Tab-separated table of C-alpha atoms in Angstrom:
chain	number	residue	atom	x	y	z
A	1	MET	CA	-106.392	-271.632	56.942
A	2	PRO	CA	-105.957	-273.980	53.974
A	3	PRO	CA	-108.531	-273.612	51.144
A	4	GLY	CA	-111.495	-275.900	51.514
A	5	GLN	CA	-111.379	-276.154	55.278
A	6	PRO	CA	-114.871	-275.588	56.734
A	7	ALA	CA	-115.354	-271.999	57.786
A	8	GLN	CA	-116.892	-272.929	61.110
A	9	GLN	CA	-113.625	-274.434	62.315
A	10	PRO	CA	-111.637	-272.385	64.854
A	11	TYR	CA	-109.260	-269.872	63.359
A	12	PRO	CA	-105.643	-269.652	64.392
A	13	GLN	CA	-104.902	-266.724	66.654
A	14	CYS	CA	-103.533	-263.462	65.308
A	15	GLN	CA	-104.235	-263.928	61.635
A	16	GLY	CA	-105.035	-261.124	59.297
A	17	PRO	CA	-107.783	-261.171	56.671
A	18	GLN	CA	-105.327	-262.090	53.967
A	19	ASP	CA	-104.474	-265.342	55.775
A	20	ARG	CA	-107.972	-266.808	55.851
A	21	GLN	CA	-110.166	-268.306	53.163
A	22	PRO	CA	-113.770	-269.424	53.644
A	23	GLY	CA	-114.863	-272.905	52.734
A	24	GLY	CA	-117.920	-275.186	52.793
A	25	GLN	CA	-121.426	-274.066	51.827
A	26	GLN	CA	-122.051	-271.634	54.677
A	27	PRO	CA	-121.402	-267.872	54.432
A	28	PRO	CA	-117.809	-267.071	55.362
A	29	VAL	CA	-116.998	-266.247	58.954
A	30	PRO	CA	-114.954	-263.038	59.197
A	31	PRO	CA	-111.390	-263.235	60.467
A	32	ALA	CA	-110.751	-263.012	64.198
A	33	PRO	CA	-108.690	-259.991	65.186
A	34	PRO	CA	-105.488	-260.580	67.075
A	35	ARG	CA	-106.093	-261.632	70.631
A	36	ARG	CA	-105.357	-259.305	73.521
A	37	ARG	CA	-104.820	-261.218	76.680
A	38	ARG	CA	-106.280	-260.574	80.097
A	39	THR	CA	-103.884	-258.900	82.488
A	40	TRP	CA	-101.269	-261.469	83.488
A	41	LEU	CA	-102.290	-262.489	87.001
A	42	TRP	CA	-101.357	-266.068	87.808
A	43	ILE	CA	-97.835	-265.499	89.033
A	44	THR	CA	-98.830	-262.821	91.526
A	45	LEU	CA	-100.088	-265.463	93.949
A	46	ALA	CA	-96.918	-267.506	93.726
A	47	VAL	CA	-94.730	-264.438	94.104
A	48	LEU	CA	-96.752	-263.289	97.080
A	49	ALA	CA	-96.232	-266.592	98.875
A	50	VAL	CA	-92.487	-266.003	98.793
A	51	LEU	CA	-92.632	-262.274	99.491
A	52	VAL	CA	-94.651	-262.919	102.630
A	53	THR	CA	-91.804	-265.103	103.863
A	54	VAL	CA	-88.979	-262.961	102.602
A	55	GLY	CA	-90.316	-259.683	103.973
A	56	ALA	CA	-87.755	-256.964	103.488
A	57	GLY	CA	-85.334	-259.149	101.612
A	58	VAL	CA	-83.044	-260.991	104.033
A	59	VAL	CA	-81.946	-264.592	103.972
A	60	VAL	CA	-84.812	-266.372	105.675
A	61	GLY	CA	-84.625	-270.060	105.017
A	62	THR	CA	-82.830	-272.995	103.560
A	63	VAL	CA	-83.843	-275.631	101.088
A	64	LEU	CA	-81.896	-278.847	100.895
A	65	ASN	CA	-80.968	-280.222	97.537
A	66	ALA	CA	-82.155	-283.799	97.266
A	67	GLY	CA	-79.517	-286.045	98.813
A	68	ASP	CA	-77.184	-283.155	99.535
A	69	GLY	CA	-77.028	-283.528	103.313
A	70	TYR	CA	-75.752	-280.000	103.946
A	71	VAL	CA	-77.681	-277.011	105.229
A	72	PRO	CA	-76.745	-273.438	104.248
A	73	LEU	CA	-75.258	-271.677	107.239
A	74	ALA	CA	-77.624	-269.354	109.116
A	75	GLU	CA	-75.210	-267.843	111.673
A	76	GLU	CA	-73.840	-264.356	111.224
A	77	THR	CA	-70.228	-265.480	111.704
A	78	ALA	CA	-68.248	-268.422	110.396
A	79	PRO	CA	-67.462	-271.370	112.729
A	80	ALA	CA	-64.221	-271.301	114.696
A	81	ASP	CA	-62.951	-274.539	113.087
A	82	PRO	CA	-60.166	-273.413	110.711
A	83	ASN	CA	-60.882	-276.384	108.438
A	84	SER	CA	-64.413	-275.199	107.723
A	85	VAL	CA	-65.307	-273.414	104.507
A	86	ALA	CA	-68.518	-271.494	105.051
A	87	VAL	CA	-70.649	-268.737	103.589
A	88	THR	CA	-72.636	-266.683	106.093
A	89	LYS	CA	-75.538	-264.294	105.867
A	90	LYS	CA	-73.095	-261.492	106.477
A	91	ASP	CA	-70.983	-262.629	103.524
A	92	ILE	CA	-73.965	-262.663	101.197
A	93	GLU	CA	-75.378	-259.373	102.404
A	94	GLY	CA	-71.963	-257.744	102.036
A	95	MET	CA	-71.584	-259.023	98.474
A	96	LEU	CA	-75.030	-257.756	97.444
A	97	LYS	CA	-74.546	-254.413	99.174
A	98	ALA	CA	-71.290	-253.844	97.292
A	99	HIS	CA	-72.872	-255.007	94.043
A	100	THR	CA	-75.733	-252.551	94.532
A	101	ALA	CA	-73.330	-249.701	95.268
A	102	ALA	CA	-71.288	-250.469	92.147
A	103	LEU	CA	-74.393	-250.299	89.972
A	104	ASN	CA	-75.623	-247.038	91.454
A	105	ASP	CA	-72.140	-245.490	91.346
A	106	GLY	CA	-71.556	-246.520	87.741
A	107	ASP	CA	-68.484	-248.612	88.652
A	108	LEU	CA	-68.370	-251.318	85.981
A	109	LYS	CA	-65.167	-252.903	87.282
A	110	ALA	CA	-66.601	-253.374	90.768
A	111	TYR	CA	-69.941	-254.542	89.358
A	112	THR	CA	-68.411	-257.300	87.267
A	113	GLY	CA	-65.774	-258.131	89.899
A	114	ILE	CA	-67.975	-260.698	91.667
A	115	PHE	CA	-68.325	-262.840	88.535
A	116	ASP	CA	-66.001	-265.599	87.359
A	117	GLN	CA	-63.255	-263.680	85.550
A	118	ARG	CA	-62.422	-266.699	83.381
A	119	ASN	CA	-65.963	-266.883	82.001
A	120	THR	CA	-65.832	-264.370	79.169
A	121	ALA	CA	-69.430	-265.009	78.081
A	122	LEU	CA	-70.714	-264.296	81.600
A	123	LEU	CA	-68.605	-261.144	81.898
A	124	ARG	CA	-69.827	-259.944	78.504
A	125	GLN	CA	-73.445	-260.540	79.480
A	126	GLN	CA	-73.084	-258.770	82.823
A	127	THR	CA	-71.328	-255.829	81.185
A	128	MET	CA	-74.236	-255.542	78.775
A	129	LEU	CA	-76.677	-255.696	81.699
A	130	PHE	CA	-74.787	-252.992	83.588
A	131	ASN	CA	-74.751	-250.661	80.580
A	132	ASN	CA	-78.448	-251.228	79.883
A	133	LEU	CA	-79.512	-250.626	83.467
A	134	ARG	CA	-77.516	-247.418	83.621
A	135	LYS	CA	-79.534	-246.091	80.653
A	136	LEU	CA	-82.918	-246.667	82.250
A	137	PRO	CA	-84.820	-243.947	84.146
A	138	LEU	CA	-84.726	-245.901	87.412
A	139	SER	CA	-85.032	-244.062	90.718
A	140	GLN	CA	-84.202	-247.147	92.812
A	141	MET	CA	-81.948	-250.148	92.177
A	142	SER	CA	-80.720	-252.761	94.634
A	143	TYR	CA	-80.022	-256.477	94.959
A	144	GLN	CA	-81.648	-258.396	97.817
A	145	THR	CA	-81.541	-262.038	98.864
A	146	LEU	CA	-84.552	-264.277	98.426
A	147	THR	CA	-83.413	-267.798	99.324
A	148	GLN	CA	-80.394	-270.111	99.337
A	149	GLU	CA	-80.394	-273.686	98.168
A	150	GLY	CA	-77.573	-276.184	98.501
A	151	ARG	CA	-74.325	-276.617	100.395
A	152	ALA	CA	-72.925	-273.381	101.838
A	153	GLN	CA	-70.533	-274.910	104.375
A	154	ASP	CA	-68.042	-277.773	104.499
A	155	SER	CA	-66.224	-278.995	107.615
A	156	PHE	CA	-63.425	-280.712	105.692
A	157	GLY	CA	-61.957	-277.716	103.908
A	158	ARG	CA	-63.540	-278.395	100.559
A	159	GLY	CA	-64.979	-275.621	98.443
A	160	VAL	CA	-68.719	-274.952	98.505
A	161	LYS	CA	-71.173	-274.261	95.740
A	162	PHE	CA	-74.831	-273.303	96.110
A	163	SER	CA	-77.711	-271.488	94.442
A	164	LEU	CA	-78.673	-268.031	95.585
A	165	ASP	CA	-81.978	-266.521	94.441
A	166	VAL	CA	-81.578	-262.769	94.197
A	167	ALA	CA	-84.235	-260.079	93.757
A	168	PHE	CA	-83.373	-257.115	91.576
A	169	VAL	CA	-85.446	-254.454	93.317
A	170	HIS	CA	-86.150	-251.459	91.109
A	171	ARG	CA	-88.547	-248.645	90.310
A	172	PHE	CA	-89.055	-246.600	87.150
A	173	ASP	CA	-88.980	-242.938	88.087
A	174	GLY	CA	-92.351	-241.198	88.005
A	175	THR	CA	-94.090	-244.292	86.639
A	176	ASP	CA	-94.079	-247.216	89.054
A	177	LEU	CA	-96.260	-246.836	92.124
A	178	ARG	CA	-93.832	-248.862	94.250
A	179	THR	CA	-90.629	-250.886	93.925
A	180	VAL	CA	-90.931	-254.260	92.200
A	181	THR	CA	-88.596	-257.192	91.618
A	182	GLU	CA	-87.104	-259.431	88.974
A	183	TRP	CA	-85.812	-262.771	90.265
A	184	TYR	CA	-82.393	-264.155	89.364
A	185	ARG	CA	-80.716	-267.408	90.316
A	186	TRP	CA	-76.985	-267.123	90.846
A	187	THR	CA	-74.580	-270.025	91.308
A	188	VAL	CA	-72.124	-268.961	94.035
A	189	THR	CA	-68.845	-270.628	94.994
A	190	ARG	CA	-66.144	-270.260	97.625
A	191	GLN	CA	-63.054	-272.309	96.887
A	192	LYS	CA	-61.449	-272.219	100.342
A	193	ALA	CA	-61.689	-270.515	103.716
A	194	GLY	CA	-61.226	-266.768	103.349
A	195	ALA	CA	-61.537	-266.855	99.554
A	196	PRO	CA	-63.902	-264.344	97.927
A	197	LEU	CA	-67.363	-265.347	96.805
A	198	VAL	CA	-67.528	-265.911	93.057
A	199	VAL	CA	-70.694	-265.993	90.934
A	200	THR	CA	-70.212	-268.544	88.152
A	201	LYS	CA	-73.663	-268.608	86.561
A	202	VAL	CA	-76.654	-266.263	86.250
A	203	GLY	CA	-80.174	-267.071	85.038
A	204	GLY	CA	-83.787	-266.618	85.972
A	205	ALA	CA	-84.995	-268.001	89.277
A	206	PRO	CA	-87.635	-270.670	88.683
A	207	ALA	CA	-91.202	-269.704	89.470
A	208	PRO	CA	-92.574	-270.999	92.796
A	209	VAL	CA	-95.379	-272.849	90.994
A	210	ALA	CA	-95.235	-274.792	87.737
A	211	VAL	CA	-97.974	-272.814	85.980
A	212	GLY	CA	-97.535	-270.355	83.133
A	213	SER	CA	-94.173	-268.638	83.186
A	214	LYS	CA	-91.125	-270.664	84.138
A	215	THR	CA	-89.489	-267.601	85.696
A	216	VAL	CA	-90.487	-264.597	87.796
A	217	TYR	CA	-90.460	-261.366	85.737
A	218	TYR	CA	-87.262	-262.565	84.051
A	219	PRO	CA	-85.826	-261.741	81.605
A	220	GLY	CA	-86.163	-257.992	81.461
A	221	PRO	CA	-85.276	-256.240	78.198
A	222	TRP	CA	-81.983	-255.272	79.821
A	223	ASP	CA	-81.056	-258.969	80.164
A	224	VAL	CA	-81.533	-259.981	76.528
A	225	TRP	CA	-81.106	-256.916	74.317
A	226	PRO	CA	-77.530	-255.921	73.401
A	227	GLU	CA	-78.551	-252.291	73.787
A	228	VAL	CA	-81.824	-250.879	75.107
A	229	THR	CA	-83.319	-247.938	73.250
A	230	VAL	CA	-85.236	-245.663	75.631
A	231	VAL	CA	-87.789	-243.189	74.298
A	232	LYS	CA	-89.392	-241.133	77.063
A	233	THR	CA	-92.586	-239.075	76.869
A	234	PRO	CA	-94.368	-237.428	79.819
A	235	ARG	CA	-96.484	-240.535	80.524
A	236	VAL	CA	-94.786	-243.420	78.734
A	237	THR	CA	-91.339	-245.007	78.728
A	238	VAL	CA	-90.881	-247.025	75.540
A	239	LEU	CA	-88.126	-249.654	75.511
A	240	ALA	CA	-86.939	-251.320	72.319
A	241	PRO	CA	-84.076	-253.460	70.980
A	242	PRO	CA	-81.731	-251.943	68.368
A	243	GLN	CA	-83.698	-253.280	65.407
A	244	LEU	CA	-86.868	-251.568	66.652
A	245	ALA	CA	-85.298	-248.241	67.641
A	246	ALA	CA	-86.951	-246.378	64.760
A	247	GLU	CA	-90.274	-248.053	65.546
A	248	ALA	CA	-90.013	-246.897	69.160
A	249	LYS	CA	-89.640	-243.297	68.042
A	250	ARG	CA	-92.616	-243.668	65.699
A	251	VAL	CA	-94.813	-245.332	68.298
A	252	ALA	CA	-93.955	-243.181	71.323
A	253	PRO	CA	-96.214	-240.189	70.467
A	254	ILE	CA	-99.133	-242.542	69.788
A	255	ALA	CA	-98.520	-244.345	73.082
A	256	GLU	CA	-98.354	-240.993	74.875
A	257	GLN	CA	-101.685	-239.897	73.423
A	258	SER	CA	-103.215	-243.270	74.282
A	259	ALA	CA	-102.042	-242.928	77.888
A	260	ARG	CA	-103.316	-239.375	78.065
A	261	THR	CA	-106.709	-240.460	76.694
A	262	ALA	CA	-107.135	-243.516	78.922
A	263	LEU	CA	-105.942	-241.860	82.126
A	264	GLY	CA	-107.833	-238.637	81.410
A	265	TRP	CA	-111.128	-240.419	80.818
A	266	LEU	CA	-110.726	-242.537	83.934
A	267	ALA	CA	-109.861	-239.469	86.017
A	268	GLN	CA	-112.945	-237.657	84.751
A	269	ASN	CA	-114.967	-240.549	86.112
A	270	GLY	CA	-113.302	-240.688	89.512
A	271	VAL	CA	-110.449	-243.174	88.926
A	272	GLN	CA	-107.446	-241.246	90.179
A	273	GLY	CA	-105.230	-240.874	93.202
A	274	GLU	CA	-102.331	-242.825	94.692
A	275	SER	CA	-103.553	-246.214	93.425
A	276	VAL	CA	-103.502	-245.132	89.770
A	277	PRO	CA	-100.170	-244.809	87.950
A	278	LYS	CA	-99.291	-241.565	86.204
A	279	GLY	CA	-97.654	-243.410	83.342
A	280	PHE	CA	-96.587	-246.747	81.904
A	281	VAL	CA	-93.513	-248.725	80.899
A	282	THR	CA	-93.924	-250.539	77.585
A	283	ALA	CA	-91.521	-252.750	75.652
A	284	LEU	CA	-91.677	-253.445	71.932
A	285	VAL	CA	-90.924	-256.858	70.445
A	286	LYS	CA	-91.617	-258.554	67.141
A	287	GLY	CA	-93.221	-261.984	67.097
A	288	HIS	CA	-94.825	-264.297	69.624
A	289	ASP	CA	-91.549	-265.917	70.640
A	290	GLN	CA	-90.166	-262.581	71.786
A	291	LEU	CA	-93.495	-261.606	73.344
A	292	GLY	CA	-93.385	-264.690	75.539
A	293	ASN	CA	-89.758	-264.101	76.512
A	294	LEU	CA	-89.984	-260.718	78.201
A	295	PHE	CA	-90.808	-260.401	81.906
A	296	ARG	CA	-91.813	-264.087	81.683
A	297	LYS	CA	-91.066	-267.328	79.864
A	298	GLU	CA	-94.176	-268.894	78.375
A	299	LYS	CA	-96.139	-269.252	75.154
A	300	ALA	CA	-97.724	-265.971	74.112
A	301	PRO	CA	-100.717	-266.101	71.734
A	302	GLU	CA	-101.684	-262.449	72.236
A	303	SER	CA	-100.719	-259.232	70.478
A	304	GLY	CA	-100.166	-257.254	73.645
A	305	VAL	CA	-100.138	-257.904	77.367
A	306	SER	CA	-100.156	-255.967	80.638
A	307	ILE	CA	-98.183	-257.777	83.334
A	308	PRO	CA	-98.839	-256.744	86.969
A	309	MET	CA	-95.951	-257.016	89.413
A	310	PRO	CA	-96.364	-257.232	93.219
A	311	ALA	CA	-94.694	-254.539	95.263
A	312	TRP	CA	-91.570	-255.503	97.196
A	313	GLY	CA	-91.617	-255.749	100.984
A	314	MET	CA	-95.337	-255.175	101.624
A	315	SER	CA	-95.623	-257.608	104.551
A	316	GLY	CA	-97.966	-260.005	102.842
A	317	GLU	CA	-100.443	-257.555	101.336
A	318	MET	CA	-101.398	-258.172	97.716
A	319	ILE	CA	-100.302	-254.744	96.499
A	320	ILE	CA	-99.431	-254.150	92.847
A	321	GLY	CA	-96.360	-251.988	92.504
A	322	ALA	CA	-96.217	-251.600	88.730
A	323	THR	CA	-97.112	-253.173	85.414
A	324	ARG	CA	-95.109	-253.905	82.294
A	325	VAL	CA	-96.816	-253.628	78.919
A	326	VAL	CA	-95.316	-255.652	76.065
A	327	MET	CA	-96.438	-255.147	72.461
A	328	ASP	CA	-95.898	-257.322	69.383
A	329	THR	CA	-95.105	-254.881	66.578
A	330	GLY	CA	-95.644	-257.705	64.091
A	331	SER	CA	-99.371	-257.853	64.867
A	332	PRO	CA	-101.955	-256.312	62.515
A	333	PHE	CA	-102.657	-253.639	65.115
A	334	PHE	CA	-99.349	-252.043	64.202
A	335	GLU	CA	-100.275	-251.697	60.540
A	336	THR	CA	-102.174	-248.435	61.162
A	337	THR	CA	-101.924	-245.521	63.560
A	338	GLY	CA	-105.493	-246.202	64.665
A	339	GLY	CA	-104.684	-249.823	65.457
A	340	ILE	CA	-101.626	-248.861	67.493
A	341	GLY	CA	-103.664	-246.386	69.508
A	342	GLU	CA	-106.395	-248.955	70.092
A	343	ILE	CA	-104.159	-251.666	71.488
A	344	PHE	CA	-102.247	-249.199	73.667
A	345	ARG	CA	-105.489	-247.823	75.122
A	346	HIS	CA	-106.624	-251.389	75.819
A	347	GLU	CA	-103.473	-252.451	77.664
A	348	PHE	CA	-103.014	-249.109	79.432
A	349	THR	CA	-106.549	-249.433	80.790
A	350	HIS	CA	-105.585	-252.803	82.274
A	351	SER	CA	-102.471	-251.254	83.801
A	352	ALA	CA	-104.330	-248.237	85.195
A	353	LEU	CA	-106.764	-250.453	87.119
A	354	ALA	CA	-104.328	-253.149	88.264
A	355	SER	CA	-103.805	-251.853	91.812
A	356	LEU	CA	-107.378	-250.773	92.571
A	357	ASP	CA	-108.139	-253.747	94.790
A	358	GLY	CA	-106.167	-252.185	97.643
A	359	GLY	CA	-104.263	-255.329	98.547
A	360	LYS	CA	-107.236	-257.651	98.904
A	361	GLY	CA	-106.432	-259.655	95.787
A	362	GLY	CA	-109.979	-259.168	94.528
A	363	PHE	CA	-108.849	-258.620	90.950
A	364	LEU	CA	-107.741	-262.250	90.842
A	365	ARG	CA	-111.406	-263.277	91.028
A	366	LEU	CA	-112.694	-260.867	88.417
A	367	ASP	CA	-114.768	-262.096	85.516
A	368	ASN	CA	-113.114	-261.778	82.116
A	369	TRP	CA	-116.178	-260.136	80.616
A	370	VAL	CA	-115.642	-257.236	83.014
A	371	VAL	CA	-111.855	-257.000	82.681
A	372	GLU	CA	-111.595	-257.437	78.921
A	373	GLY	CA	-114.943	-255.888	78.079
A	374	PHE	CA	-114.014	-252.674	79.857
A	375	ALA	CA	-110.573	-252.535	78.235
A	376	GLU	CA	-112.242	-253.009	74.838
A	377	TYR	CA	-114.753	-250.275	75.606
A	378	SER	CA	-112.003	-247.908	76.751
A	379	ALA	CA	-109.987	-248.645	73.607
A	380	ASN	CA	-112.963	-247.998	71.309
A	381	ARG	CA	-114.806	-245.129	73.020
A	382	GLY	CA	-116.622	-242.853	70.610
A	383	ARG	CA	-116.684	-245.432	67.842
A	384	PRO	CA	-119.773	-247.426	66.804
A	385	ILE	CA	-119.779	-251.108	67.709
A	386	THR	CA	-119.650	-251.857	63.980
A	387	ALA	CA	-116.083	-250.486	63.999
A	388	ASN	CA	-114.944	-253.244	66.348
A	389	LEU	CA	-112.763	-255.655	64.379
A	390	ARG	CA	-114.726	-258.526	65.906
A	391	TYR	CA	-118.128	-257.247	64.808
A	392	GLU	CA	-118.697	-259.536	61.807
A	393	GLU	CA	-117.460	-262.532	63.754
A	394	GLY	CA	-120.026	-261.661	66.408
A	395	ARG	CA	-122.752	-261.626	63.768
A	396	ALA	CA	-121.632	-265.051	62.600
A	397	TYR	CA	-121.819	-266.297	66.194
A	398	LEU	CA	-125.357	-264.957	66.639
A	399	ALA	CA	-126.421	-266.537	63.350
A	400	GLY	CA	-125.089	-269.937	64.428
A	401	ARG	CA	-122.237	-270.042	61.945
A	402	LEU	CA	-119.562	-270.768	64.545
A	403	SER	CA	-118.834	-273.950	66.447
A	404	GLN	CA	-120.617	-272.513	69.496
A	405	GLN	CA	-124.233	-271.313	69.571
A	406	PHE	CA	-125.400	-268.078	71.156
A	407	THR	CA	-127.033	-269.004	74.458
A	408	GLY	CA	-127.968	-265.593	75.797
A	409	ARG	CA	-125.558	-266.045	78.700
A	410	ILE	CA	-122.599	-263.792	79.338
A	411	PRO	CA	-119.429	-265.902	78.839
A	412	ASP	CA	-117.906	-267.031	82.113
A	413	ASN	CA	-114.221	-267.588	82.797
A	414	ILE	CA	-114.451	-271.340	82.288
A	415	LEU	CA	-115.701	-270.941	78.724
A	416	TRP	CA	-113.781	-267.780	77.927
A	417	ASP	CA	-111.006	-269.461	75.935
A	418	VAL	CA	-113.023	-272.341	74.521
A	419	LYS	CA	-111.669	-273.155	71.089
A	420	GLY	CA	-112.568	-270.555	68.498
A	421	MET	CA	-114.480	-268.306	70.934
A	422	THR	CA	-111.952	-266.036	72.637
A	423	SER	CA	-112.283	-263.264	70.078
A	424	VAL	CA	-116.087	-263.431	70.143
A	425	ASN	CA	-116.080	-263.313	73.929
A	426	TYR	CA	-114.082	-260.090	73.834
A	427	LEU	CA	-116.882	-258.611	71.750
A	428	MET	CA	-119.529	-259.981	74.111
A	429	GLY	CA	-117.792	-258.251	77.013
A	430	HIS	CA	-117.510	-255.054	74.987
A	431	LEU	CA	-121.244	-255.152	74.303
A	432	ALA	CA	-121.968	-255.565	78.011
A	433	MET	CA	-119.961	-252.430	78.759
A	434	GLN	CA	-121.600	-250.587	75.854
A	435	LEU	CA	-125.027	-251.491	77.193
A	436	ILE	CA	-124.217	-250.130	80.647
A	437	ALA	CA	-122.760	-246.920	79.207
A	438	GLU	CA	-125.791	-246.309	76.990
A	439	ARG	CA	-128.426	-247.163	79.584
A	440	TYR	CA	-126.836	-245.878	82.780
A	441	GLY	CA	-124.112	-243.475	81.581
A	442	GLU	CA	-120.330	-243.686	81.522
A	443	PRO	CA	-119.872	-242.559	85.157
A	444	LYS	CA	-121.994	-245.518	86.284
A	445	LEU	CA	-120.065	-247.841	83.972
A	446	VAL	CA	-116.760	-246.805	85.535
A	447	GLU	CA	-118.254	-247.010	89.031
A	448	PHE	CA	-119.498	-250.534	88.295
A	449	VAL	CA	-116.123	-251.718	87.005
A	450	THR	CA	-114.135	-250.195	89.868
A	451	ALA	CA	-116.568	-251.780	92.316
A	452	CYS	CA	-115.785	-255.113	90.676
A	453	TYR	CA	-112.061	-254.501	91.102
A	454	HIS	CA	-112.518	-253.606	94.749
A	455	ASP	CA	-114.748	-256.557	95.645
A	456	GLY	CA	-114.307	-259.117	92.861
A	457	LYS	CA	-118.065	-259.805	92.605
A	458	PRO	CA	-119.798	-258.442	89.472
A	459	GLU	CA	-123.218	-259.633	90.667
A	460	ASP	CA	-122.884	-257.492	93.817
A	461	ALA	CA	-121.668	-254.502	91.820
A	462	LEU	CA	-124.626	-254.801	89.421
A	463	GLN	CA	-127.049	-254.598	92.305
A	464	LYS	CA	-125.187	-251.955	94.287
A	465	VAL	CA	-124.246	-249.597	91.462
A	466	LEU	CA	-126.895	-250.215	88.795
A	467	GLY	CA	-129.742	-251.497	90.948
A	468	ILE	CA	-130.283	-254.582	88.839
A	469	GLY	CA	-129.895	-258.291	89.526
A	470	LYS	CA	-127.563	-260.518	87.532
A	471	ASP	CA	-130.332	-262.478	85.785
A	472	ARG	CA	-132.212	-259.359	84.724
A	473	PHE	CA	-129.023	-257.713	83.477
A	474	GLN	CA	-128.107	-260.818	81.518
A	475	GLN	CA	-131.501	-260.729	79.797
A	476	GLN	CA	-131.015	-257.065	78.931
A	477	TRP	CA	-127.577	-257.892	77.584
A	478	ALA	CA	-128.868	-260.789	75.441
A	479	ASP	CA	-131.548	-258.528	73.946
A	480	TYR	CA	-128.928	-255.855	73.341
A	481	VAL	CA	-126.585	-258.301	71.581
A	482	ARG	CA	-129.415	-259.387	69.286
A	483	SER	CA	-130.337	-255.789	68.494
A	484	ARG	CA	-126.739	-254.845	67.655
A	485	LEU	CA	-125.639	-258.008	65.842
A	486	GLY	CA	-128.914	-259.312	64.388
C-alpha cells in the first residue's frame, strides 16, 4: 500500500507486513495474512452434468459446429460407399485403447505414434508427458472418450477433421479414493478412406460452464513441467517442477507430519473409514500465475487450495474421488516451518472432508464459516487465538477501524468475500469453531461439522448436535468474539 493511503482501505491479498504502511489519523490496521481459499467446488457441478451423460466413458453424443452441416458418425462400422471418409466409434475406441496400452507398457514409440509426426513441438510435448506420467505413482491410467464435435464423415472422399474430448482417467496409488479425470481436447484428422487417425493438436477441453476455470482439471503438472520431481512419504505425494525440487524435499517431512496430525485428530473424533483418504497429493508452485494454472485455468488470489475432483463413472452420483492440493511456495506461509505446517493442515483438512457428503452434493451448500472456520481451527489446534495471524485485524474490525462494522452476525456466503473482509471472516469462522470446542468439547465440534457436510444445513446441525438454535448460538458467538477481541 502506498504511504499516506488511509488504513481503513482494503488491503491487497497476500501481502506481508513489510509491504503495508498505515496512514491517516486512525491506529494502523494490521496486515491481512495470505488468503486460503475455500475448497474449489464450482466445477464439480459442471463436470457431473457431463459424467452423468458419459457414464463409463463411451462416445455418447454429437455436437454440431455452427454451420458445419455434418454429424459425427455413430455407427460401429463405416458406410459401404467407397467414396466416404468416415471415423466410427470403433475407430476411436481402438485408437484410445492402443494409446492406453502404450502408456501402461512404457512404449514411447507407440504412444507418440498417433500424433502428427511432422509437428515436432507436439511430439516433444507428448514425449515429455509420457515420461512424466511414467514417473508418477499411478495405479490406474487410461484414455476414454467424452464427446465428439465436428465433421467425422464425408461422402465425397474429402478428409475429415473434428474435435475429440478425451478423459485421462487415473488414480494415485494408495491416495485417491477412486479414479478421477483430466479433460483434454484433441484435434483428430483422417486424410482419406483407410488412412490412420492422426492427432494434430492437444489442449485442455473447455469447461462445460463459463464460470471460474476455463478447463477441467487441466493442466496437470505432467502437462506443463519439463520434468516432474516426485517426493513420496507414507501419507503425502509431493510434486514439484525442477526449480523447486530442493523445496519439495524440504517440505515433504512437514507435509507428512501435517497429514498425520490432521488425519489422526479427525480419526480420534470419529472421522475415518472408506470416505476419508489415507493421504494427499500436493503440488508446489511459485506465484499466483502458476497457482492458477494447475488443475485449472483461472485467477488465483490464495496461497493454497484444495481442489475436489468427481469420481469417474459413478452413474450420476456426486462422489468425490480425490483432491489435489496446490501450494504457493512464494507466500509468507513458506517463510517458516510453522507456517508451512499450518497451511498444509488447513488444506489437508479440506481434502479429508471433501467426500463426506456421500454423493448428495451437500457440501456444495455449506456455509463458508463452517468450512473455513473448521480448517482454520484444525490448522491452529493447541494455539491461543492470539497466535492467529488475523488476530489484530479482527481487533481492528471489532473496534470499527475497518470499512465494515461488526454486526454480531456470523458472516454468510454472500458477504464472505466483500472487499477487505475475507481475512477477517476467516477469523470469525475460527472463533465460531473455538467457541464450540471450548463450550461443548472437540468431539462435539467434529460431530457438528461432519453433520454439516452430510446435510448441508448448519442450523439443523446446531440443533441436532449441540441442542441450540441458530439465533441463540449467534448471540453466544458475538459475545465470545467481543470477549476474545475486545
